[in-house]
PDB file of C-alpha atoms in Angstrom:
ATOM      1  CA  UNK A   1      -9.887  22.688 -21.473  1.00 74.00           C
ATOM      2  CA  UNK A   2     -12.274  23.851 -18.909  1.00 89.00           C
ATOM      3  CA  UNK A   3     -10.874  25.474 -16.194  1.00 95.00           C
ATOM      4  CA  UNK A   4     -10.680  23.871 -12.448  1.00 98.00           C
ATOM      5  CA  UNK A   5     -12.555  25.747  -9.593  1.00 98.00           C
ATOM      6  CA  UNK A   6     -10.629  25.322  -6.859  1.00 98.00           C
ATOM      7  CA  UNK A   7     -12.051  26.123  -3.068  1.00 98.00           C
ATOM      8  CA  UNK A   8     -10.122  28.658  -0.800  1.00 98.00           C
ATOM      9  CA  UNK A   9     -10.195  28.517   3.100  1.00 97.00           C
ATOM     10  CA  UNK A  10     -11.123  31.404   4.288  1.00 95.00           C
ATOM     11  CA  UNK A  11      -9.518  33.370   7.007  1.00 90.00           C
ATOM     12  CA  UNK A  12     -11.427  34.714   9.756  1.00 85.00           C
ATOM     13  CA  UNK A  13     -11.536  38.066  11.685  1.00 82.00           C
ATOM     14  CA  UNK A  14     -13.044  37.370  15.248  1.00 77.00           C
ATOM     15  CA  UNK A  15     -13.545  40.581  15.982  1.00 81.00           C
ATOM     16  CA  UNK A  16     -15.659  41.215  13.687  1.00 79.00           C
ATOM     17  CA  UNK A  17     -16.772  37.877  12.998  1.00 77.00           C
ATOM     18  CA  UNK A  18     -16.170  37.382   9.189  1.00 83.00           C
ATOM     19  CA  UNK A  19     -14.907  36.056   6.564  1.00 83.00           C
ATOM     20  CA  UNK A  20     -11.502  37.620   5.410  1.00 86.00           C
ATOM     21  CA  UNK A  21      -8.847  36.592   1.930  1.00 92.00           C
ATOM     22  CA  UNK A  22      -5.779  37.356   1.135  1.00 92.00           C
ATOM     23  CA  UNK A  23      -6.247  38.336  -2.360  1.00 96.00           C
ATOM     24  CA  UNK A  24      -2.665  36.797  -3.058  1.00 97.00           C
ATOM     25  CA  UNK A  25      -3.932  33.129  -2.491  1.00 98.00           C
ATOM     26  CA  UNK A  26      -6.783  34.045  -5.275  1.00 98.00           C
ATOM     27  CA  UNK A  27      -4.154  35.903  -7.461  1.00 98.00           C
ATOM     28  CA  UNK A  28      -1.801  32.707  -7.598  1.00 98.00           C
ATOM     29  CA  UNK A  29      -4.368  30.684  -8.235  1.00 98.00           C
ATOM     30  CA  UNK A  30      -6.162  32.563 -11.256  1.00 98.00           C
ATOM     31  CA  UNK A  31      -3.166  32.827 -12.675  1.00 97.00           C
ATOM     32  CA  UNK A  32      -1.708  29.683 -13.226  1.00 98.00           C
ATOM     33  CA  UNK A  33      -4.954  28.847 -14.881  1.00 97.00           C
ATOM     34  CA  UNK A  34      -7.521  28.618 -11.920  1.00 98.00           C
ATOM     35  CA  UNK A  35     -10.648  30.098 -10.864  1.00 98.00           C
ATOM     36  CA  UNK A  36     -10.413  30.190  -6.868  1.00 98.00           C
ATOM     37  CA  UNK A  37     -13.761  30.791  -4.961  1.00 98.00           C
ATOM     38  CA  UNK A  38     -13.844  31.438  -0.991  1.00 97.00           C
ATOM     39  CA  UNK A  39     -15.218  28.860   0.985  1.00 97.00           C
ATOM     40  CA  UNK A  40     -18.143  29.176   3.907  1.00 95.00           C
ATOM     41  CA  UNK A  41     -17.335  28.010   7.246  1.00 94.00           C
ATOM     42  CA  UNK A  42     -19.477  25.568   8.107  1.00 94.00           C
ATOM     43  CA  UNK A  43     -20.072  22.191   9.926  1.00 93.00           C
ATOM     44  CA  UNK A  44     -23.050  21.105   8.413  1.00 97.00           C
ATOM     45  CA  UNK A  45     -21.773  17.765   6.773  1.00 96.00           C
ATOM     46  CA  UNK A  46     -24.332  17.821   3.992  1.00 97.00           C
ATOM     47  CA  UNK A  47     -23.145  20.990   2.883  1.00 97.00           C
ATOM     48  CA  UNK A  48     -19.393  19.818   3.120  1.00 98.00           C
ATOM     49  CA  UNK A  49     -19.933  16.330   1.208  1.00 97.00           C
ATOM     50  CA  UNK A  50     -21.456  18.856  -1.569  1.00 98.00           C
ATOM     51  CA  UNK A  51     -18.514  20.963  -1.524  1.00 98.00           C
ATOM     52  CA  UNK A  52     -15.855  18.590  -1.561  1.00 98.00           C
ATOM     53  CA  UNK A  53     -17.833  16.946  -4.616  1.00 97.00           C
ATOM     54  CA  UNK A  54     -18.636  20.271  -6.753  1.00 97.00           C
ATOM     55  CA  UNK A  55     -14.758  21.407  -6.843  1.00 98.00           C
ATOM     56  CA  UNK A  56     -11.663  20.679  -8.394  1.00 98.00           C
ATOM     57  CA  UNK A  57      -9.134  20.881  -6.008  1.00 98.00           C
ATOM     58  CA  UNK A  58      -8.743  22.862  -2.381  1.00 98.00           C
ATOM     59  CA  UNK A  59      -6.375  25.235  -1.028  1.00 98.00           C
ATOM     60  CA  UNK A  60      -6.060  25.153   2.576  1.00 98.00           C
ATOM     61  CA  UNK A  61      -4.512  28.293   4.173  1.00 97.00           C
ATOM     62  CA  UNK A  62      -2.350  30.417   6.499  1.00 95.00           C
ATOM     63  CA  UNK A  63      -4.127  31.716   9.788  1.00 92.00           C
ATOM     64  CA  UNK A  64      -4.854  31.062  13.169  1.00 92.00           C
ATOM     65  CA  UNK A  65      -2.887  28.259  15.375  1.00 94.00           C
ATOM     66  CA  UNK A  66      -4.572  24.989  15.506  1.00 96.00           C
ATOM     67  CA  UNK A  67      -6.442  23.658  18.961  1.00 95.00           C
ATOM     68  CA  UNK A  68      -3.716  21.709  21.004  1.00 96.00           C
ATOM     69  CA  UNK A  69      -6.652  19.651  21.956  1.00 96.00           C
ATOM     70  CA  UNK A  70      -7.052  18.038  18.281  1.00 96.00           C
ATOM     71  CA  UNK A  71      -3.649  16.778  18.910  1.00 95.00           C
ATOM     72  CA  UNK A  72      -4.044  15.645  22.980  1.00 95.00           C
ATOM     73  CA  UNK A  73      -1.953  18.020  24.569  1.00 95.00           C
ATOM     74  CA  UNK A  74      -3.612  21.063  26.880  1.00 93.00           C
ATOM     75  CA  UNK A  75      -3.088  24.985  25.606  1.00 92.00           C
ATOM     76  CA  UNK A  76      -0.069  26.638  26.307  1.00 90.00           C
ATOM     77  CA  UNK A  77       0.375  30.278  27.182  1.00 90.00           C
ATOM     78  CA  UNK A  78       2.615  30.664  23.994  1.00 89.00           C
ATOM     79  CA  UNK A  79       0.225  29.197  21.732  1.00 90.00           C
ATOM     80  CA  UNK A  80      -1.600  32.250  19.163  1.00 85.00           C
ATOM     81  CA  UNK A  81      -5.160  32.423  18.461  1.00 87.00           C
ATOM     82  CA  UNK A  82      -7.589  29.612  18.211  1.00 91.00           C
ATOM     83  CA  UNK A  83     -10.293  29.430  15.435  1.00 92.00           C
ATOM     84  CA  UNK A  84     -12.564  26.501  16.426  1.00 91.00           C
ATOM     85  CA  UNK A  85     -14.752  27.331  13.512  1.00 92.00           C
ATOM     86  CA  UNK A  86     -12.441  26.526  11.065  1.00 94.00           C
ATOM     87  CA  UNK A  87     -10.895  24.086  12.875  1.00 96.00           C
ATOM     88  CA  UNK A  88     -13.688  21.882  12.705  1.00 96.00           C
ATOM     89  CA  UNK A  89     -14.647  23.476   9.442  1.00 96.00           C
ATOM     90  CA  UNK A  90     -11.730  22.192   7.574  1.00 97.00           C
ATOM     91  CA  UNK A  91     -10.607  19.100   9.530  1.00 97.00           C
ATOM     92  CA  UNK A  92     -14.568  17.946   7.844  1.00 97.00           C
ATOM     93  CA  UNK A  93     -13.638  18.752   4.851  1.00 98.00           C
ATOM     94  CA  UNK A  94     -10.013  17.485   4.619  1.00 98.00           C
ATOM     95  CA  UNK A  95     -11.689  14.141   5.855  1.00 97.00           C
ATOM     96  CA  UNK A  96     -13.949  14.413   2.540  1.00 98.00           C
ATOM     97  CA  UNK A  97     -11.338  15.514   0.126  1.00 98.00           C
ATOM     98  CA  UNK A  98      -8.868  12.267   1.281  1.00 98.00           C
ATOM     99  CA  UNK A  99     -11.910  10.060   0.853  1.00 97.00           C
ATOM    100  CA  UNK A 100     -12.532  11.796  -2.636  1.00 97.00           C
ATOM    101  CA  UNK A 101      -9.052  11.717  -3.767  1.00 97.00           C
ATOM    102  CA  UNK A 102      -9.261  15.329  -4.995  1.00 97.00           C
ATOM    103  CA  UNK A 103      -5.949  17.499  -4.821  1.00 98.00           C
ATOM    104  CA  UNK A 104      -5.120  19.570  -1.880  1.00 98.00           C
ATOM    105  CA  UNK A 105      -2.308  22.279  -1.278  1.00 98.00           C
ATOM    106  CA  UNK A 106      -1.859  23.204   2.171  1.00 98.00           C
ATOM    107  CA  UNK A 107       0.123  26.471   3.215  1.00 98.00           C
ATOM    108  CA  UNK A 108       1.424  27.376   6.611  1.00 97.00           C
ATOM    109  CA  UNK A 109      -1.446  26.442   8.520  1.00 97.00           C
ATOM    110  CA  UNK A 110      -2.389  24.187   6.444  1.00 97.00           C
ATOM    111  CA  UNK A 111       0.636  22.245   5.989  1.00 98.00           C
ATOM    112  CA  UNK A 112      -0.261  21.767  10.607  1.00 98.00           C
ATOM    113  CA  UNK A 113      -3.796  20.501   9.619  1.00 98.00           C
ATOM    114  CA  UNK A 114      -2.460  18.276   7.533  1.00 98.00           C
ATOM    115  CA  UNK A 115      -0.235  16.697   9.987  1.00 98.00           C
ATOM    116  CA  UNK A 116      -2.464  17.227  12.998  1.00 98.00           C
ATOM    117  CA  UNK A 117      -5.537  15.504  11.256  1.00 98.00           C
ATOM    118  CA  UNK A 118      -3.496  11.998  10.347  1.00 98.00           C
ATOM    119  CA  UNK A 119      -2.520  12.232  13.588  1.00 98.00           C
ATOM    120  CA  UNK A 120       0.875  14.281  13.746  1.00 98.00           C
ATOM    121  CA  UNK A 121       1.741  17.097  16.514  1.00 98.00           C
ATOM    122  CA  UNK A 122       2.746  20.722  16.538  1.00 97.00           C
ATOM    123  CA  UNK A 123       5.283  22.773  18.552  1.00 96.00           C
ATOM    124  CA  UNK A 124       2.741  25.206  19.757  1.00 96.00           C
ATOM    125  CA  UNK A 125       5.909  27.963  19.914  1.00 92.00           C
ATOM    126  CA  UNK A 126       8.780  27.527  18.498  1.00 92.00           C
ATOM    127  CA  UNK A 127      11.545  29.440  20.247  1.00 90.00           C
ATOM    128  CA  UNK A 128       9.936  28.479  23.421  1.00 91.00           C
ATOM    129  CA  UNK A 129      10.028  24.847  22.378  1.00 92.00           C
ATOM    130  CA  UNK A 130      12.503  24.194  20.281  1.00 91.00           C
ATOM    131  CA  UNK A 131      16.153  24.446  21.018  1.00 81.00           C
ATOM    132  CA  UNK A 132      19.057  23.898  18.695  1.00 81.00           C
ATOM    133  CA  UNK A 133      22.641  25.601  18.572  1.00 72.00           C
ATOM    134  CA  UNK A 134      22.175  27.260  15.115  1.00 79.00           C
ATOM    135  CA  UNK A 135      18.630  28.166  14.852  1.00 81.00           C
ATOM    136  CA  UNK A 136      16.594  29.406  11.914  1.00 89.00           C
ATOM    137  CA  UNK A 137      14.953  32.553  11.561  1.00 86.00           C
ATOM    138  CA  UNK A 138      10.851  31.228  11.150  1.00 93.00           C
ATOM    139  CA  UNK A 139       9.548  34.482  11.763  1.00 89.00           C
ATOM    140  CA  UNK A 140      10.446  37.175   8.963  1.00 93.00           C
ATOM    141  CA  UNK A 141       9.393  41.116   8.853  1.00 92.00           C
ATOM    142  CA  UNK A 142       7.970  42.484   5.638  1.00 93.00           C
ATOM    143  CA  UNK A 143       8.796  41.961   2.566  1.00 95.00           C
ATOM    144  CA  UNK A 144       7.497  38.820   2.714  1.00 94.00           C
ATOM    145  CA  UNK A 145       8.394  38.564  -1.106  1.00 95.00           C
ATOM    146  CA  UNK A 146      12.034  38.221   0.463  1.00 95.00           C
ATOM    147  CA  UNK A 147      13.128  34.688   0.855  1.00 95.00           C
ATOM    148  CA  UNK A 148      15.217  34.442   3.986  1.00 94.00           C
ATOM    149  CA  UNK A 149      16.514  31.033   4.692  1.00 96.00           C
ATOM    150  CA  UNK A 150      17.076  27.560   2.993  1.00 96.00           C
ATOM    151  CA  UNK A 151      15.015  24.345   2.885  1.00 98.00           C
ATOM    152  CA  UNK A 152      16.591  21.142   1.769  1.00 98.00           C
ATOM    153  CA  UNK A 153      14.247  18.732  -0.423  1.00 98.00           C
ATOM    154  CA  UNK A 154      14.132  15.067  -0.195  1.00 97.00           C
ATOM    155  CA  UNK A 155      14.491  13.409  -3.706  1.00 95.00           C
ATOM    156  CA  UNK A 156      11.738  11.105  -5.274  1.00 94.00           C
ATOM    157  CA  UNK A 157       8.935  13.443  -4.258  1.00 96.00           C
ATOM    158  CA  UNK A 158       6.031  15.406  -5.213  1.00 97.00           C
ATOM    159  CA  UNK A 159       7.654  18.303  -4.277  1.00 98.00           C
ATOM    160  CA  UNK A 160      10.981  17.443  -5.296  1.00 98.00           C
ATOM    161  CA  UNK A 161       9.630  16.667  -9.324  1.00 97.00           C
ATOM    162  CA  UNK A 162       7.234  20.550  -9.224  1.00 98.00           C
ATOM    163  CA  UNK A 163      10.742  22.411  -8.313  1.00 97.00           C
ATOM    164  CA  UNK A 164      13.276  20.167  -9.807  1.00 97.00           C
ATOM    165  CA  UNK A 165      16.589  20.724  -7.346  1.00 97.00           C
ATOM    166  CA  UNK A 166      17.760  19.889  -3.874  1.00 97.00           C
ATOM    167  CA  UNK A 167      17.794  23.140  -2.504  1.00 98.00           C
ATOM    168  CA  UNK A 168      15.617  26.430  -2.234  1.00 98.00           C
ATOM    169  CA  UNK A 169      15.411  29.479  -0.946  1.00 97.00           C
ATOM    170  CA  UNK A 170      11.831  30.324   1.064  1.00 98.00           C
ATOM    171  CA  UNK A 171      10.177  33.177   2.747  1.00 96.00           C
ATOM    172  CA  UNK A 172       9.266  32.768   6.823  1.00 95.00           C
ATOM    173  CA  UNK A 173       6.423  33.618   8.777  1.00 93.00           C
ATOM    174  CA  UNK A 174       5.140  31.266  11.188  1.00 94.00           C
ATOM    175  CA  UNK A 175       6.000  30.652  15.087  1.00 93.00           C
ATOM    176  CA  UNK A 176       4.419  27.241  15.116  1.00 94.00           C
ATOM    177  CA  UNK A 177       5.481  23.573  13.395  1.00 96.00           C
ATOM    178  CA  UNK A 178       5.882  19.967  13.098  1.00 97.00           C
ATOM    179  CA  UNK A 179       6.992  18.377  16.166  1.00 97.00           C
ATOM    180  CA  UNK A 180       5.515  14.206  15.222  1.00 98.00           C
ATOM    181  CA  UNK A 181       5.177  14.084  11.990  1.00 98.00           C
ATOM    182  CA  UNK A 182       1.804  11.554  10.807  1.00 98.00           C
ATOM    183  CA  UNK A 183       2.885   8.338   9.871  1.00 98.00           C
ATOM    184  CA  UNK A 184       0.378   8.526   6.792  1.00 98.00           C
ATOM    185  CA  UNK A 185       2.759  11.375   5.295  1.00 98.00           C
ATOM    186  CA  UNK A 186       6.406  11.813   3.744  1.00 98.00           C
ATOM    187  CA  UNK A 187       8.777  14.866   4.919  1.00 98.00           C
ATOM    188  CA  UNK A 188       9.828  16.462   1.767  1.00 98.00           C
ATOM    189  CA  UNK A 189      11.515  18.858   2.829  1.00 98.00           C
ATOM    190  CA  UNK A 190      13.225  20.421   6.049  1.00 97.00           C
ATOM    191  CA  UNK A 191      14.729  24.023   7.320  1.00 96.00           C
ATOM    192  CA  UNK A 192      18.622  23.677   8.512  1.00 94.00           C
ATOM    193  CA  UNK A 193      17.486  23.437  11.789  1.00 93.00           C
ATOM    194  CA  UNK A 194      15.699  20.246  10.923  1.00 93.00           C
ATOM    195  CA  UNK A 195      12.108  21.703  11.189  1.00 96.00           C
ATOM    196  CA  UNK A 196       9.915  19.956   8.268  1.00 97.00           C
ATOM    197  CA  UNK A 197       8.983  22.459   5.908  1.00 98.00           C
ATOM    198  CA  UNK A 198       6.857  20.273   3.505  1.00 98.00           C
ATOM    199  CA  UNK A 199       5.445  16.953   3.637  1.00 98.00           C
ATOM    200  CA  UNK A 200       3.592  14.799   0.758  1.00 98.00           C
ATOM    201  CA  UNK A 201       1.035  12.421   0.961  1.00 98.00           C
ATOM    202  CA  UNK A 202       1.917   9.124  -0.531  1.00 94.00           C
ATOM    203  CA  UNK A 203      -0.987   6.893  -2.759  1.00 91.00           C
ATOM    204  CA  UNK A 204      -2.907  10.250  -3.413  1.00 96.00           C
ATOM    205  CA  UNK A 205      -3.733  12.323  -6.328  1.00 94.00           C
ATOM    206  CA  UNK A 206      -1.969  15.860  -4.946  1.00 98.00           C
ATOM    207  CA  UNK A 207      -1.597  16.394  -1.229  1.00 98.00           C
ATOM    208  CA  UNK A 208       1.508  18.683  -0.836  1.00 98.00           C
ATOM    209  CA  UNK A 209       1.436  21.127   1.750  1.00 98.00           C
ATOM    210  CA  UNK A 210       5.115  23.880   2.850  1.00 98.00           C
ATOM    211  CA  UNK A 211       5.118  25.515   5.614  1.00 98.00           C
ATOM    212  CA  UNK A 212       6.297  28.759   3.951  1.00 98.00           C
ATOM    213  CA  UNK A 213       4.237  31.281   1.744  1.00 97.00           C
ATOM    214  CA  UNK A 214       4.530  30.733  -2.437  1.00 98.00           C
ATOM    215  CA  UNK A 215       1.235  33.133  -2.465  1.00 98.00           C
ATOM    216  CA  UNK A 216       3.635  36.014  -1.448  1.00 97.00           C
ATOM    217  CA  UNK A 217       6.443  34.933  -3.852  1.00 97.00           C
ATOM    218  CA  UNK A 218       4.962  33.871  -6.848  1.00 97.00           C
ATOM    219  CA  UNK A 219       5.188  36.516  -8.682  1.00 96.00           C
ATOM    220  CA  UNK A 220       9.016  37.100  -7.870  1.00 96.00           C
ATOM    221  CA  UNK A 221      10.241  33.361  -7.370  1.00 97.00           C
ATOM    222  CA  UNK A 222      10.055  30.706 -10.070  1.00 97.00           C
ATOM    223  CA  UNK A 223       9.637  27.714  -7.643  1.00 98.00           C
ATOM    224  CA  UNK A 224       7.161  29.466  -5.590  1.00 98.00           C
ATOM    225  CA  UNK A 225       5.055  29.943  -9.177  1.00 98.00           C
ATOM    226  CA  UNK A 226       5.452  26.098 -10.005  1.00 98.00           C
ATOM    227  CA  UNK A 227       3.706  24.804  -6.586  1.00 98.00           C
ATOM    228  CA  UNK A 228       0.811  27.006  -7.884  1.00 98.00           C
ATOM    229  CA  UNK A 229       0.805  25.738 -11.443  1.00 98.00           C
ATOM    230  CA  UNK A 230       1.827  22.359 -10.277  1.00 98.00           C
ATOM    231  CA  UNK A 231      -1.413  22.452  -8.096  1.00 98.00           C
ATOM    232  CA  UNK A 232      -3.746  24.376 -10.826  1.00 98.00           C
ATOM    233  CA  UNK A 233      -2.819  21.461 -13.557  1.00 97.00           C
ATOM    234  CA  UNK A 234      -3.353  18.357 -10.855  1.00 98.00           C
ATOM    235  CA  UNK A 235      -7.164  20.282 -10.504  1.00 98.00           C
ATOM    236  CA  UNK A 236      -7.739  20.004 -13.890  1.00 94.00           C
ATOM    237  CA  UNK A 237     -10.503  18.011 -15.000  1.00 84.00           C
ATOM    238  CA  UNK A 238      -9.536  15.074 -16.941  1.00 73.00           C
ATOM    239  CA  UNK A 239     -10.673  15.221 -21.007  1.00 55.00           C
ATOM    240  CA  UNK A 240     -12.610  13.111 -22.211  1.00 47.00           C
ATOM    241  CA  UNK A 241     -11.965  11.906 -25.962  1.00 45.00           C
ATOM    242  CA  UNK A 242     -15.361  11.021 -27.419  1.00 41.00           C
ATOM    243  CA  UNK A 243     -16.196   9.193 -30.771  1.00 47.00           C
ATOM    244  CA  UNK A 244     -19.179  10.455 -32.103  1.00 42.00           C
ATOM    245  CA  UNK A 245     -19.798   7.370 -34.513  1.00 46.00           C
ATOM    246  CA  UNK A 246     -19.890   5.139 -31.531  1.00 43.00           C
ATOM    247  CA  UNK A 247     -22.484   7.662 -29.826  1.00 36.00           C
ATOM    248  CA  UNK A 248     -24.577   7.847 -32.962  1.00 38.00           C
ATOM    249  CA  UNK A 249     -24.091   3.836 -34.204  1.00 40.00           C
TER     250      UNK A 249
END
């Protein structure tokens, strides 16, 4: 079976404005059966409708915090880094791959654009904004291969059938989150604190996106490999049985 080429995000340096990867993300993806290949950045929508068409699946990744904007509220001082290039960049492109119905996996980061482009919100800081009496650690030191807190998973879900139990353990790194989660997605699964941690979309091929980092654990944590394969096999292009005598009658 011919193997699915599956578009990467990029990250982006601003200081020295380019292109940057992880070469984790690629890693995962090669292999569990994969061939990953780094996106431009770019708004021209020709380009984009060409993209979206030419691969398999897309992996949208960690990075810089959304704009507050996209999501109607005004930038606080505790909100990171803004990336308006891929901002716009990728909320195109997510646009095209819902129309297209072609998988998506959405990490960190991407698990926000998700929510933010069908119209969900972010805490733009977490322990500035969000207050409970036992709260969870979000934001780990290195190792990141080190999984440092548990995530409860909803049954009857995408995520729920790749990893096949109610509970995990997950790595951390991330100081922003889900505060309104878009009606046109499915919490799957949610931090003891109550933060959502993954959500699903429902009536598509493969839109899954966590909030924590399976391209740091793979290698060391079974369930972080299976949202990788899980993803890799959903890009797969479908076979196509063909009877020659009917070709050649």
């Amino acid at each position: 079976m011919k193997k699915p080429m599956i578009g990467v995000l990029p990250l982006y340096d601003s200081n020295k404005e380019s292109y940057w990867m992880l070469p984790d993300y690629m890693n995962a993806i090669e292999e569990t059966g994969g061939i990953p290949v780094m996106l431009p950045l770019t708004q021209n929508l020709e380009i984009i409708a060409a993209l979206a068409n030419a691969f398999d699946g897309f992996l949208f990744t960690g990075g810089h915090d959304l704009n507050p904007e996209l999501y109607h509220e005004r930038v606080e001082d505790t909100c990171g880094e803004l990336c308006i290039e891929r901002d716009m960049m990728e909320a195109l492109l997510f646009q095209k791959v819902i129309e297209l119905d072609k998988p998506a996996f959405g990490i960190c980061r991407g698990l926000q654009l998700f929510n933010v482009m069908l119209g969900g919100s972010l805490y733009q800081d977490i322990p500035t904004q969000v207050h409970v009496s036992d709260p969870v650690n979000h934001k780990q030191s290195p190792p990141y291969t080190n999984l440092v807190h548990q995530v409860h998973i909803e049954k009857d879900n995408l995520l729920h059938d790749i990893v096949q139990t109610d509970i995990i353990r997950v790595n951390s790194y991330h100081h922003q989150g889900i505060k309104t989660l878009s009606d046109k997605l499915t919490a799957a699964a949610a931090a003891e604190d109550g933060l959502v941690e993954s959500v699903v979309m429902p009536n598509q091929k493969f839109v899954l996106a966590v909030q924590w980092h399976p391209e740091y654990s793979y290698k060391v944590d079974d369930h972080s490999h299976r949202l990788f394969s899980a993803f890799v096999n959903a890009c797969k292009p479908l076979s196509v049985d063909i009877n020659v005598e009917e070709i050649t009658a």
